[in-house]
Tab-separated table of C-alpha atoms in Angstrom:
chain	number	residue	atom	x	y	z
A	1343	ALA	CA	132.697	128.623	103.822
A	1344	GLN	CA	132.343	129.172	107.529
A	1345	SER	CA	131.202	132.347	109.268
A	1346	VAL	CA	131.233	133.686	112.814
A	1347	THR	CA	128.619	135.808	114.559
A	1348	GLN	CA	129.161	137.689	117.781
A	1349	LEU	CA	125.726	138.843	118.792
A	1350	ASP	CA	126.755	141.694	121.062
A	1351	SER	CA	129.009	144.447	119.754
A	1352	GLN	CA	129.320	146.001	123.219
A	1353	VAL	CA	128.859	144.540	126.692
A	1354	PRO	CA	129.063	146.795	129.763
A	1355	VAL	CA	129.312	145.035	133.121
A	1356	PHE	CA	130.155	146.060	136.666
A	1357	GLU	CA	133.346	144.882	138.312
A	1358	GLU	CA	133.082	141.476	140.053
A	1359	ALA	CA	129.920	140.597	138.106
A	1360	PRO	CA	129.799	137.550	135.815
A	1361	VAL	CA	129.930	137.967	132.053
A	1362	GLU	CA	129.109	135.887	128.995
A	1363	LEU	CA	130.198	136.860	125.495
A	1364	ARG	CA	128.312	135.017	122.816
A	1365	CYS	CA	129.708	133.412	119.685
A	1366	ASN	CA	127.879	131.375	117.061
A	1367	TYR	CA	129.341	129.900	113.929
A	1368	SER	CA	128.173	128.242	110.766
A	1369	SER	CA	130.095	125.551	108.955
A	1370	SER	CA	129.311	122.487	106.905
A	1371	VAL	CA	132.228	120.558	108.414
A	1372	SER	CA	133.856	120.152	111.805
A	1373	VAL	CA	135.632	123.171	113.202
A	1374	TYR	CA	138.267	124.314	115.630
A	1375	LEU	CA	137.276	127.310	117.779
A	1376	PHE	CA	139.267	130.117	119.357
A	1377	TRP	CA	138.804	133.186	121.546
A	1378	TYR	CA	141.300	136.041	121.325
A	1379	VAL	CA	141.531	139.258	123.366
A	1380	GLN	CA	142.789	142.615	122.128
A	1381	TYR	CA	143.762	145.380	124.533
A	1382	PRO	CA	143.697	148.957	123.164
A	1383	ASN	CA	146.189	149.606	120.374
A	1384	GLN	CA	147.725	146.165	120.676
A	1385	GLY	CA	147.741	142.907	118.790
A	1386	LEU	CA	145.574	139.923	119.678
A	1387	GLN	CA	146.384	137.340	122.323
A	1388	LEU	CA	144.928	133.839	122.565
A	1389	LEU	CA	142.584	133.274	125.517
A	1390	LEU	CA	141.650	129.665	124.797
A	1391	LYS	CA	140.900	127.208	122.032
A	1392	TYR	CA	138.840	124.102	121.416
A	1393	LEU	CA	140.301	121.427	119.158
A	1394	SER	CA	138.712	118.219	120.470
A	1395	GLY	CA	137.849	116.381	123.679
A	1396	SER	CA	136.118	118.054	126.618
A	1397	THR	CA	133.656	120.678	125.484
A	1398	LEU	CA	134.496	122.924	128.442
A	1399	VAL	CA	137.752	124.724	127.800
A	1400	LYS	CA	139.617	126.770	130.373
A	1401	GLY	CA	141.891	129.605	129.348
A	1402	ILE	CA	144.010	132.351	130.767
A	1403	ASN	CA	142.853	135.087	133.136
A	1404	GLY	CA	140.020	132.945	134.534
A	1405	PHE	CA	138.052	132.696	131.284
A	1406	GLU	CA	136.348	129.546	130.059
A	1407	ALA	CA	134.222	128.619	127.062
A	1408	GLU	CA	131.892	125.781	126.227
A	1409	PHE	CA	131.558	124.212	122.804
A	1410	ASN	CA	127.980	123.287	121.963
A	1411	LYS	CA	127.853	121.435	118.677
A	1412	SER	CA	124.065	121.223	118.443
A	1413	GLN	CA	123.709	124.970	118.911
A	1414	THR	CA	126.905	125.770	116.958
A	1415	SER	CA	128.022	128.017	119.781
A	1416	PHE	CA	131.213	128.720	121.700
A	1417	HIS	CA	130.295	131.265	124.377
A	1418	LEU	CA	132.980	132.795	126.574
A	1419	ARG	CA	132.386	133.218	130.301
A	1420	LYS	CA	134.040	134.601	133.383
A	1421	PRO	CA	132.445	134.346	136.839
A	1422	SER	CA	133.852	137.640	138.146
A	1423	VAL	CA	135.356	140.327	135.928
A	1424	HIS	CA	138.029	142.847	136.776
A	1425	ILE	CA	138.651	146.327	135.423
A	1426	SER	CA	141.666	144.942	133.577
A	1427	ASP	CA	139.377	142.691	131.503
A	1428	THR	CA	138.215	145.742	129.571
A	1429	ALA	CA	139.161	144.891	125.993
A	1430	GLU	CA	137.794	143.637	122.697
A	1431	TYR	CA	137.164	139.929	122.374
A	1432	PHE	CA	137.169	138.019	119.108
A	1433	CYS	CA	135.801	134.583	118.404
A	1434	ALA	CA	137.413	132.715	115.500
A	1435	VAL	CA	136.809	129.455	113.672
A	1436	SER	CA	139.000	127.247	111.553
A	1437	GLN	CA	137.631	124.384	109.510
A	1438	VAL	CA	138.941	120.856	109.792
A	1439	ALA	CA	140.241	120.652	106.254
A	1440	ASP	CA	143.476	119.602	104.698
A	1441	TYR	CA	144.267	122.542	102.458
A	1442	GLY	CA	144.320	126.277	102.332
A	1443	GLN	CA	143.637	128.914	104.931
A	1444	ASN	CA	140.179	129.064	106.406
A	1445	PHE	CA	140.592	130.974	109.656
A	1446	VAL	CA	137.721	133.415	110.110
A	1447	PHE	CA	137.320	136.010	112.868
A	1448	GLY	CA	134.046	137.370	114.181
A	1449	PRO	CA	133.410	141.134	114.324
A	1450	GLY	CA	134.357	141.373	117.982
A	1451	THR	CA	132.657	142.264	121.274
A	1452	ARG	CA	133.860	145.233	123.257
A	1453	LEU	CA	133.725	144.428	126.981
A	1454	SER	CA	133.686	147.430	129.282
A	1455	VAL	CA	134.084	146.718	132.990
A	1456	LEU	CA	132.717	149.517	135.134
A	1457	PRO	CA	133.852	150.303	138.709
B	58	ASP	CA	162.311	136.580	123.981
B	59	GLY	CA	160.541	135.225	120.923
B	60	GLY	CA	157.836	137.221	119.267
B	61	ILE	CA	156.634	139.270	116.353
B	62	THR	CA	157.674	142.823	115.650
B	63	GLN	CA	155.956	145.271	113.361
B	64	SER	CA	157.275	148.607	112.276
B	65	PRO	CA	156.545	151.400	112.209
B	66	LYS	CA	153.833	151.733	114.850
B	67	TYR	CA	152.307	154.747	113.089
B	68	LEU	CA	152.623	155.517	109.401
B	69	PHE	CA	151.347	158.447	107.402
B	70	ARG	CA	151.078	158.359	103.654
B	71	LYS	CA	150.076	160.778	100.998
B	72	GLU	CA	147.577	159.655	98.417
B	73	GLY	CA	149.249	157.986	95.457
B	74	GLN	CA	152.235	156.697	97.409
B	75	ASN	CA	153.156	153.092	98.036
B	76	VAL	CA	154.211	152.179	101.570
B	77	THR	CA	155.705	149.011	103.027
B	78	LEU	CA	154.878	147.654	106.466
B	79	SER	CA	157.457	145.454	108.128
B	80	CYS	CA	156.752	142.188	109.948
B	81	GLU	CA	159.472	140.025	111.488
B	82	GLN	CA	159.157	136.912	113.685
B	83	ASN	CA	161.747	134.873	115.567
B	84	LEU	CA	159.393	132.068	116.575
B	85	ASN	CA	160.544	129.762	113.772
B	86	HIS	CA	156.971	129.654	112.486
B	87	ASP	CA	156.219	128.494	108.975
B	88	ALA	CA	152.945	130.367	108.462
B	89	MET	CA	152.518	134.128	108.444
B	90	TYR	CA	149.490	136.346	107.899
B	91	TRP	CA	148.459	139.939	107.303
B	92	TYR	CA	145.127	141.233	108.558
B	93	ARG	CA	143.385	144.541	108.240
B	94	GLN	CA	141.256	145.770	111.136
B	95	ASP	CA	138.556	148.407	110.775
B	96	PRO	CA	136.195	149.479	113.570
B	97	GLY	CA	133.262	147.105	113.936
B	98	GLN	CA	134.478	144.728	111.219
B	99	GLY	CA	136.832	142.460	113.061
B	100	LEU	CA	139.895	141.201	111.216
B	101	ARG	CA	139.974	140.597	107.496
B	102	LEU	CA	142.680	138.489	105.900
B	103	ILE	CA	144.784	140.228	103.256
B	104	TYR	CA	147.481	137.638	102.445
B	105	TYR	CA	148.950	134.558	104.044
B	106	SER	CA	152.035	132.454	103.503
B	107	GLN	CA	152.483	128.824	104.502
B	108	ILE	CA	156.150	128.532	103.541
B	109	VAL	CA	158.984	130.616	102.176
B	110	ASN	CA	158.563	131.804	98.584
B	111	ASP	CA	154.870	130.990	98.606
B	112	PHE	CA	151.880	133.167	99.497
B	113	GLN	CA	148.162	133.240	98.815
B	114	LYS	CA	145.543	135.953	98.548
B	115	GLY	CA	143.090	136.343	101.372
B	116	ASP	CA	139.662	137.951	101.276
B	117	ILE	CA	140.773	141.529	100.561
B	118	ALA	CA	144.067	141.295	98.618
B	119	GLU	CA	143.280	143.968	96.006
B	120	GLY	CA	145.665	146.918	96.303
B	121	TYR	CA	148.165	145.017	98.436
B	122	SER	CA	151.274	142.950	97.692
B	123	VAL	CA	153.586	140.770	99.792
B	124	SER	CA	156.813	138.815	99.570
B	125	ARG	CA	158.210	135.917	101.593
B	126	GLU	CA	161.884	135.628	100.751
B	127	LYS	CA	162.894	134.655	104.287
B	128	LYS	CA	161.106	132.562	106.872
B	129	GLU	CA	161.337	135.376	109.423
B	130	SER	CA	160.011	138.198	107.277
B	131	PHE	CA	156.688	138.940	105.571
B	132	PRO	CA	156.489	142.587	104.459
B	133	LEU	CA	153.241	144.076	103.193
B	134	THR	CA	153.136	146.826	100.557
B	135	VAL	CA	150.063	149.012	100.409
B	136	THR	CA	149.920	150.302	96.874
B	137	SER	CA	148.254	153.380	95.449
B	138	ALA	CA	145.615	151.051	94.003
B	139	GLN	CA	144.176	150.457	97.469
B	140	LYS	CA	141.191	152.794	97.571
B	141	ASN	CA	140.815	153.175	101.327
B	142	PRO	CA	144.048	152.171	103.050
B	143	THR	CA	143.556	153.965	106.366
B	144	ALA	CA	143.323	151.138	108.917
B	145	PHE	CA	145.107	149.156	111.615
B	146	TYR	CA	147.272	146.395	110.136
B	147	LEU	CA	148.147	143.273	112.092
B	148	CYS	CA	150.730	140.651	111.254
B	149	ALA	CA	150.561	137.167	112.759
B	150	SER	CA	152.413	133.886	112.588
B	151	SER	CA	151.709	130.280	113.524
B	152	LYS	CA	153.549	127.002	113.424
B	153	GLY	CA	150.868	125.324	111.323
B	154	MET	CA	147.667	126.499	109.742
B	155	ARG	CA	144.458	125.244	111.263
B	156	THR	CA	144.910	124.204	114.878
B	157	ASP	CA	147.877	126.244	115.924
B	158	THR	CA	147.653	129.482	117.822
B	159	GLN	CA	148.282	132.608	115.818
B	160	TYR	CA	150.688	135.009	117.515
B	161	PHE	CA	150.130	138.647	116.694
B	162	GLY	CA	152.402	141.622	116.432
B	163	PRO	CA	151.508	144.988	118.016
B	164	GLY	CA	150.162	146.402	114.750
B	165	THR	CA	150.792	149.360	112.456
B	166	ARG	CA	148.282	152.185	112.188
B	167	LEU	CA	148.319	153.588	108.660
B	168	THR	CA	146.743	156.950	107.916
B	169	VAL	CA	146.397	158.394	104.444
B	170	LEU	CA	146.550	162.178	104.412
């Protein structure tokens, strides 16, 4: 079974500063990778996903993530954050398999953007 | 507009009562999911359904039940057997299972009094 680790439970950052939210996974087979964002008291919304091809994936709201197979990582980055980016961010992994449901979410990282 | 609706937004229950949370989607998605969210624990899968009239247990199915009689609807019943039901419940749907984006509803916050 796969698992997802998000090393930082909380990340405070000043407005217009860069940010990186870390995600590592473990799996014995190939995976698909996702980042979701959750604003307070709302459901989750997809930011970006990696299925295959280029390891650098660009998503909505200026976010991007890079898949690193050797380090089993999929870190999320944004060069300049805005107050409106304050939210909780979840990394998720799905195994390349042909049966069942194997979508696993990480515990989340709460990003707080300070003025 | 297509999307997922969950109702009610807030739900209060007395101990020993069963309650049913509604989830409806008009995205024509085959797969639907129920997750439970607790602070600091991310999302945990309760049940999922790949097609109508079929559903499978997730990681924390004990004390919960579901039905999938229509493609659009996937209600979740929290039974009195669920020891600690106070949580935020999220419903999601996707076209397929592994590569497709999951679309989430706004959630239902259940509180046991």
